[in-house]
Short mmCIF file of C-alpha atoms (C1' of nucleotides) in Angstrom, two decimals:
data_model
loop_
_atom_site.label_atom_id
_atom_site.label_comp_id
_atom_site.label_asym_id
_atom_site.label_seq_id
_atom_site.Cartn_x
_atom_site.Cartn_y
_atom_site.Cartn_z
CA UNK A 1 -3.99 3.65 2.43
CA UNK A 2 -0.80 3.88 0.87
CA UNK A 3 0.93 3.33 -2.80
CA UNK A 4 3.75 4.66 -3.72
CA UNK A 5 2.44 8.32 -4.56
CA UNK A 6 0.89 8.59 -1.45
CA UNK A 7 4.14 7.76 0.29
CA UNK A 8 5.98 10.09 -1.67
CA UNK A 9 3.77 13.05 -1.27
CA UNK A 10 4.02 12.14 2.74
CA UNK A 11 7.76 11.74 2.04
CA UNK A 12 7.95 15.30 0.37
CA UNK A 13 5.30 16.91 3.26
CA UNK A 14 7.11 15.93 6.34
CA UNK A 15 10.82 15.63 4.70
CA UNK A 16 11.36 19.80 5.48
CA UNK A 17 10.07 19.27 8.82
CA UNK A 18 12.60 17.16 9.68
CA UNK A 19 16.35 17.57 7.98
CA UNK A 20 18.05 19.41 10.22
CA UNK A 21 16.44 18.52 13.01
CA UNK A 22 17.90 16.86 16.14
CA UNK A 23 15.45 13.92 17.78
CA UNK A 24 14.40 15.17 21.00
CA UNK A 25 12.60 11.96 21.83
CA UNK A 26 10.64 8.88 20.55
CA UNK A 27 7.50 7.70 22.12
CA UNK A 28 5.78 4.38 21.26
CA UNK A 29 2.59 4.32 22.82
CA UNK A 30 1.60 0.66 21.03
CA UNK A 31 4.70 -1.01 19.95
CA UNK A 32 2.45 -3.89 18.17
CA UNK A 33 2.59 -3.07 14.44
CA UNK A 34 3.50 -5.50 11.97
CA UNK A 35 6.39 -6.13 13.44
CA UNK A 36 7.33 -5.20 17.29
CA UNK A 37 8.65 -1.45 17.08
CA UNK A 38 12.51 -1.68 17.32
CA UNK A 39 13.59 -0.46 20.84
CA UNK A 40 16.63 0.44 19.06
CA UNK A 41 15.16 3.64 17.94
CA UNK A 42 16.29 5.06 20.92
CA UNK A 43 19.75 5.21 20.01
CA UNK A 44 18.15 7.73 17.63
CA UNK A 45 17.56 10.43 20.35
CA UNK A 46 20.13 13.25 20.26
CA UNK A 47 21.01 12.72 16.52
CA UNK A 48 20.39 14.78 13.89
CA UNK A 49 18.31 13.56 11.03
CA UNK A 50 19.91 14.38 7.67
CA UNK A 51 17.92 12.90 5.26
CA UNK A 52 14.60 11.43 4.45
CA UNK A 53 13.95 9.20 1.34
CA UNK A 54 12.05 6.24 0.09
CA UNK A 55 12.54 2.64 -1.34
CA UNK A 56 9.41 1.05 -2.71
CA UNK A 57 6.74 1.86 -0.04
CA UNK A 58 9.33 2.18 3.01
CA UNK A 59 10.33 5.50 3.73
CA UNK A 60 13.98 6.43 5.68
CA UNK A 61 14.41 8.81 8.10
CA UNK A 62 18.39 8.67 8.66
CA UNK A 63 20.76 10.31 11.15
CA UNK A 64 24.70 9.61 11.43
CA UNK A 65 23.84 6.88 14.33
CA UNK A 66 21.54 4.70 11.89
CA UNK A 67 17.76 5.27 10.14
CA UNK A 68 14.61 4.46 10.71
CA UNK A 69 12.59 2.45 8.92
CA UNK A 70 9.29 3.14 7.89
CA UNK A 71 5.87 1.61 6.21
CA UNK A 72 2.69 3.06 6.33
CA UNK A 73 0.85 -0.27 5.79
CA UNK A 74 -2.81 -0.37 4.50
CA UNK A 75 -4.03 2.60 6.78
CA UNK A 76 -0.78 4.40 8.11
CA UNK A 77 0.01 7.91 8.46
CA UNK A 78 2.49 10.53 9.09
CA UNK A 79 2.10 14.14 10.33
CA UNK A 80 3.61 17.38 11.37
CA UNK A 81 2.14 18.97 14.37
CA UNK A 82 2.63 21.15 17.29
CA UNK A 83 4.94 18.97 20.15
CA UNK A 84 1.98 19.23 22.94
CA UNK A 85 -0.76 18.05 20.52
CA UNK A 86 -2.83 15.61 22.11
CA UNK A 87 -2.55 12.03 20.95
CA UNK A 88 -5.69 10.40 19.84
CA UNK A 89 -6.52 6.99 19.33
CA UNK A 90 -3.93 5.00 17.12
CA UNK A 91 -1.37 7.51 17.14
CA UNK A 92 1.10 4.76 17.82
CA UNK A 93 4.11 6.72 17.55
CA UNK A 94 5.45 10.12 17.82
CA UNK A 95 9.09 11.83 17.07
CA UNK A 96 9.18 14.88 18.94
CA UNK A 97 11.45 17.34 17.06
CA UNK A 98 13.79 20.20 18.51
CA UNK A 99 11.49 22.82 16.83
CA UNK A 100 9.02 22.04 18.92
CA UNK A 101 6.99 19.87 16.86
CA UNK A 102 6.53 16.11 16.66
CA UNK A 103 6.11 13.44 13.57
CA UNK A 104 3.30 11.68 14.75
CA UNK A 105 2.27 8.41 13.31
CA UNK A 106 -1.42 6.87 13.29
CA UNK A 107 -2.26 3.43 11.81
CA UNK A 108 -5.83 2.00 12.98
CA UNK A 109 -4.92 -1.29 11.50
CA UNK A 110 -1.28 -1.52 12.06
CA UNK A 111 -0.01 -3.53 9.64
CA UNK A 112 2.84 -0.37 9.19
CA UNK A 113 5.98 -0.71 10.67
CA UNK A 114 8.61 0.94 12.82
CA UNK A 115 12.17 -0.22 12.08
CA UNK A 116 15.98 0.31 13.35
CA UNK A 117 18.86 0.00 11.44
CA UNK A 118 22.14 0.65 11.04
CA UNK A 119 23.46 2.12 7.89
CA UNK A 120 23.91 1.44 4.97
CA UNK A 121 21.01 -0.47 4.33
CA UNK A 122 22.53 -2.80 1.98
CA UNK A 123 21.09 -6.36 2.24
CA UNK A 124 18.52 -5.52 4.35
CA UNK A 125 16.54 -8.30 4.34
CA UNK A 126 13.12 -6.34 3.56
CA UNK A 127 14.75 -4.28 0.76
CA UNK A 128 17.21 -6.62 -0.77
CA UNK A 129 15.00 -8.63 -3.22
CA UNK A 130 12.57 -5.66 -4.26
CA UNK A 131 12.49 -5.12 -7.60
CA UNK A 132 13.50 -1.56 -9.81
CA UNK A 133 11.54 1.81 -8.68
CA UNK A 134 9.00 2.52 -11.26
CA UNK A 135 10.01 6.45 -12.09
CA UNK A 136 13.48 5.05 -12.69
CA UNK A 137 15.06 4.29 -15.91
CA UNK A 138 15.84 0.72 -14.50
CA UNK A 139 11.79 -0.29 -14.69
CA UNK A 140 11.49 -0.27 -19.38
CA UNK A 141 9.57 -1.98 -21.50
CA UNK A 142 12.92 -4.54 -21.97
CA UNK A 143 13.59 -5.34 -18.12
CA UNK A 144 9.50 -5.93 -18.10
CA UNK A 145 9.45 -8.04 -20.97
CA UNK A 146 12.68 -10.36 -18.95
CA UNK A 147 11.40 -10.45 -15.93
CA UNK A 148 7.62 -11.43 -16.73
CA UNK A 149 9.47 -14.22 -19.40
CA UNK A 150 7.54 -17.64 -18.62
CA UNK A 151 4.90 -16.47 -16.29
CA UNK A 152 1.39 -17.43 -16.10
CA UNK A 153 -0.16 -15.27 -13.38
CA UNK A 154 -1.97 -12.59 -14.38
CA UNK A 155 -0.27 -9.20 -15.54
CA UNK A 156 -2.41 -7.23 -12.56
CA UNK A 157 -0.58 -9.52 -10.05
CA UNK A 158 2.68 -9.22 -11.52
CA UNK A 159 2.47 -5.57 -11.21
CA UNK A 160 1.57 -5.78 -7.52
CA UNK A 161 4.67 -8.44 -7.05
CA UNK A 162 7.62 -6.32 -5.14
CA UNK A 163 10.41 -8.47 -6.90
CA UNK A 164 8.99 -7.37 -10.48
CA UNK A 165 8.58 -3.67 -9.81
CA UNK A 166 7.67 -1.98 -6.57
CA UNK A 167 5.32 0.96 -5.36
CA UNK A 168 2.40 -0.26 -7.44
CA UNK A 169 -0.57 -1.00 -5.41
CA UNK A 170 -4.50 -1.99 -6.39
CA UNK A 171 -5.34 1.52 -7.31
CA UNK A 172 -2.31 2.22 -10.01
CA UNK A 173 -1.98 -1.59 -11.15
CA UNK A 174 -5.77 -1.31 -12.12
CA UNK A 175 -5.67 2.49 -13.83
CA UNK A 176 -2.65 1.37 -15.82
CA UNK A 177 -3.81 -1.20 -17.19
CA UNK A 178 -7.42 0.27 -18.41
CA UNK A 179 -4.55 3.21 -19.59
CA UNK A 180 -2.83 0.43 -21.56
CA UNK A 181 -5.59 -1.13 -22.82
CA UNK A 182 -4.48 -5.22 -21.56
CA UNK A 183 -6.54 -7.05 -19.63
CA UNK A 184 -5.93 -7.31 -15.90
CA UNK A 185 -6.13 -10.65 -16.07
CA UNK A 186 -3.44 -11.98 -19.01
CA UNK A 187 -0.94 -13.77 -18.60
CA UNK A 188 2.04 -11.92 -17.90
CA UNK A 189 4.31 -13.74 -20.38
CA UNK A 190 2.63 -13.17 -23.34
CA UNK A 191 2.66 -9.69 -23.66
CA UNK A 192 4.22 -8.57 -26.51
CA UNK A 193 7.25 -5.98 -26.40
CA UNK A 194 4.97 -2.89 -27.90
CA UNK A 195 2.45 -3.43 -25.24
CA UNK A 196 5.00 -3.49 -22.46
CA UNK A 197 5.93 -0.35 -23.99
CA UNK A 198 2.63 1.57 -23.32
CA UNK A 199 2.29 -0.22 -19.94
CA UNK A 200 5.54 0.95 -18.70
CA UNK A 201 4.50 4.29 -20.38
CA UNK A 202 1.06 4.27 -18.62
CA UNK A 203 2.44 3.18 -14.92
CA UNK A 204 5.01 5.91 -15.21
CA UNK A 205 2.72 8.31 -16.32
CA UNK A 206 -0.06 7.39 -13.53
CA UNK A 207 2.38 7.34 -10.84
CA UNK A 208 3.72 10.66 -11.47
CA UNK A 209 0.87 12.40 -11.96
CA UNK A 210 -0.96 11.18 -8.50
CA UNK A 211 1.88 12.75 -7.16
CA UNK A 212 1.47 16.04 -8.72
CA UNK A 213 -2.08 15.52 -7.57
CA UNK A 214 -1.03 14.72 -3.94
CA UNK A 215 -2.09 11.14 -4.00
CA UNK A 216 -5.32 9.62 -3.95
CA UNK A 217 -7.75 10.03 -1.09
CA UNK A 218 -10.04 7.25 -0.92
CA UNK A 219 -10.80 7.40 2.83
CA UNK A 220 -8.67 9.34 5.24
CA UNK A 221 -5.21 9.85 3.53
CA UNK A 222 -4.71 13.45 3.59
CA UNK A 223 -1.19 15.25 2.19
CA UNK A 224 1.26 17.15 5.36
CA UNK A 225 -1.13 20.13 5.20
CA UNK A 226 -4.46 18.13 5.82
CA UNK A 227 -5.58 18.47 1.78
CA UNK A 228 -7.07 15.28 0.61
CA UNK A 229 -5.04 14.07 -2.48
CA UNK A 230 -6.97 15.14 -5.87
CA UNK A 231 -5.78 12.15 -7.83
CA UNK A 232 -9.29 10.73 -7.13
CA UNK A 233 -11.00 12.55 -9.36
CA UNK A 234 -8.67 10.85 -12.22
CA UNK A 235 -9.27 7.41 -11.58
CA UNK A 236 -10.69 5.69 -14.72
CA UNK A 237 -12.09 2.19 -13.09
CA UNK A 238 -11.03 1.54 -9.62
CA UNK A 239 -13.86 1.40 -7.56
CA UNK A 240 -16.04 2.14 -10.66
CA UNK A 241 -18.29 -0.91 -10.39
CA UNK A 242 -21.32 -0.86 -12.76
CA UNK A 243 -20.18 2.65 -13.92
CA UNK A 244 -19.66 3.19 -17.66
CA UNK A 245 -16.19 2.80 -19.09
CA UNK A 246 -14.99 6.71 -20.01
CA UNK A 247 -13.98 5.07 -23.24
CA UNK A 248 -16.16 3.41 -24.61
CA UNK A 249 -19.17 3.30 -22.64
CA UNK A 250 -19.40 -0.17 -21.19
CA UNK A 251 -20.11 -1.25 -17.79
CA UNK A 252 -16.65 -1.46 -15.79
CA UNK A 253 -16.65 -5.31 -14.85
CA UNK A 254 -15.31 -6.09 -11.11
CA UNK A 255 -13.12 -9.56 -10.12
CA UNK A 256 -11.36 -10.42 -7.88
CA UNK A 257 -8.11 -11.48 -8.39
CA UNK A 258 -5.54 -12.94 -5.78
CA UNK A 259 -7.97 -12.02 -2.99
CA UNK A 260 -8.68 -7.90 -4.38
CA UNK A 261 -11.07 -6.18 -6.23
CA UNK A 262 -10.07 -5.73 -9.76
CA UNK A 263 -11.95 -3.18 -11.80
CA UNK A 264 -11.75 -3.06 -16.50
CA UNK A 265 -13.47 -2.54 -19.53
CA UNK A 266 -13.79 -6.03 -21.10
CA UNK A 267 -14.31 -4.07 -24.37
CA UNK A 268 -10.99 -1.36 -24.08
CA UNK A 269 -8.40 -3.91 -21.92
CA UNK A 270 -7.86 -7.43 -23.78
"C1'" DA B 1 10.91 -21.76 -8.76
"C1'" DA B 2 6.48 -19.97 -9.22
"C1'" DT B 3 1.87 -19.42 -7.68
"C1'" DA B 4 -1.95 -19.03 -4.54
"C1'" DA B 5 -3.78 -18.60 -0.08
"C1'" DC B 6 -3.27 -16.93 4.51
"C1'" DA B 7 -1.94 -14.04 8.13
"C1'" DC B 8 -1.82 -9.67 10.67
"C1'" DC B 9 -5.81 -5.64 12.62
"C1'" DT B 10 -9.54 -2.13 13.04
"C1'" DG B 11 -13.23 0.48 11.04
"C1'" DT B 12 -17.07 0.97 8.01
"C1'" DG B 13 -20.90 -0.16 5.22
"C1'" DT B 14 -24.62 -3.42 3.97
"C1'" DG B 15 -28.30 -6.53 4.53
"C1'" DC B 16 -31.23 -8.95 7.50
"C1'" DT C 1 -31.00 -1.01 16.96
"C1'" DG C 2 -28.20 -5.11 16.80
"C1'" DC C 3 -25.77 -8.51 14.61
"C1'" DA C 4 -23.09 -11.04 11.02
"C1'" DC C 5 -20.51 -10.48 7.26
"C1'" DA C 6 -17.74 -8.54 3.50
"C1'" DC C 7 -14.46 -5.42 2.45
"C1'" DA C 8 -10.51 -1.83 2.63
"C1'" DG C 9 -4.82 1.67 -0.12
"C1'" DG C 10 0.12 -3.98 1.87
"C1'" DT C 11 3.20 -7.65 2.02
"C1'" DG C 12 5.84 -11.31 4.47
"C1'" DT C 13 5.00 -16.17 5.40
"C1'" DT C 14 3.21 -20.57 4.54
"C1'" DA C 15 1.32 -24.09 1.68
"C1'" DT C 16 0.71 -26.20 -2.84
#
DNA sequence: AATAACACCTGTGTGC
DNA sequence: TGCACACAGGTGTTAT
């Protein structure tokens, strides 16, 4: 489900809900995700949760005794309801709230994850290699240009590769590049500086405004308030198959590359 | 070191 | 209707 606009829009929906609240309890009805759910998390009852942010895709829910440690996975999500709400199928974990309501988390495939740590975070081993946030002044056209320097694989896959740049999933990789005009499947080193430009450009751009437009609901993700995210009605080729190019015309031409479905305009992105 | 393939898991849609 | 199969928003691990 998740990039990272659809994590931050979750981040921004449940984040009131939850500063200033103390942790009345923590129930993990299927501890099997990704990872086992940290038992640890109970040290978390009775604290007081000051903040909530986000690194790449993880988002962390922190309290003066340590954080917790969050990813949504491919079909993961987060929401605010009333404490005595009945738990459906994969609601795998809830965080019931002392204003009576509970963060309840649902993930049919469970490839998301429920972490302890202790803070700070630094050299966690999940977080330590990831590469610059994308909205950040760290992720420019001249860090690109270094860190893709020498590679072969394609640009599309370099954009999805954590340790390059982080938060940029098959949905944003493939609208910023038909935004940027390259081809998904170049070469990463031999881009030239100007075209790193626009793509930097273009990612930023894309990112930010699926955020304004609460994230992109292909399936089930929904923002805090149940609203499905409106960035869908913005996307350019993913999941455009056969469907002319709003460019120029041309059928939008589907591969596959490193195992996903990659959707461009062989005539716009070269 | 870099790249590519695989693993994890459930639900849904398609074609026979 | 049933079944087999492909595919889905991610990413750490393993193999090449």
């Amino acid at each position: 489900m998740p990039e990272l606009p659809e994590v931050e829009v979750t981040r921004l929906g449940v984040s009131p809900h939850l500063i200033g609240q103390s942790i009345e309890a923590i129930e993990v009805r299927q501890p099997q995700l990704r990872w086992p759910v940290s038992e640890q998390l109970q040290t978390l009852v009775g604290q007081v949760i000051t903040s909530v942010s986000r690194r790449a895709k993880y988002l962390i829910i922190e309290t003066a005794a340590g954080c917790a440690i969050v990813h949504l996975g491919m079909s993961g999500s987060l929401r605010i309801l009333p404490k005595d709400s009945p738990a459906e199928k994969h609601d795998h974990v809830d965080m019931t709230l002392s204003n009576g309501q509970v963060l309840r988390y649902r993930d049919p495939r469970r490839f998301g994850a429920w972490l302890y740590n202790e803070l700070p975070l630094e050299g966690h081993a999940l977080l330590e290699k990831l590469g610059p946030e994308p909205l950040t002044d760290d992720f420019n056209a001249h860090y690109l240009k270094a860190a893709l320097k020498g590679r072969s694989k394609a640009i599309k896959l370099a954009l999805m590769d954590n340790h390059i740049v982080v938060g940029v999933g098959n949905i944003y990789a493939n609208e910023a590049l038909f935004h940027s005009g390259i081809a998904p499947t170049r070469p990463a080193g031999q881009i030239s500086i100007k075209r790193l430009e626009t793509l930097v450009e273009q990612i930023k751009r894309v990112l930010a405004d699926a955020i304004k437009q609460g994230g992109t609901s292909l399936k089930d993700f929904t923002q805090s308030d149940g609203k499905p995210g409106y960035f869908v009605q913005q996307l350019s080729v993913y999941g455009k198959s056969q469907q002319p190019c709003p460019n120029c015309g041309r059928e939008i031409a589907t591969i596959k590359l490193g195992q996903r479905a990659t959707f461009y305009c062989s005539r716009c992105q070269r």
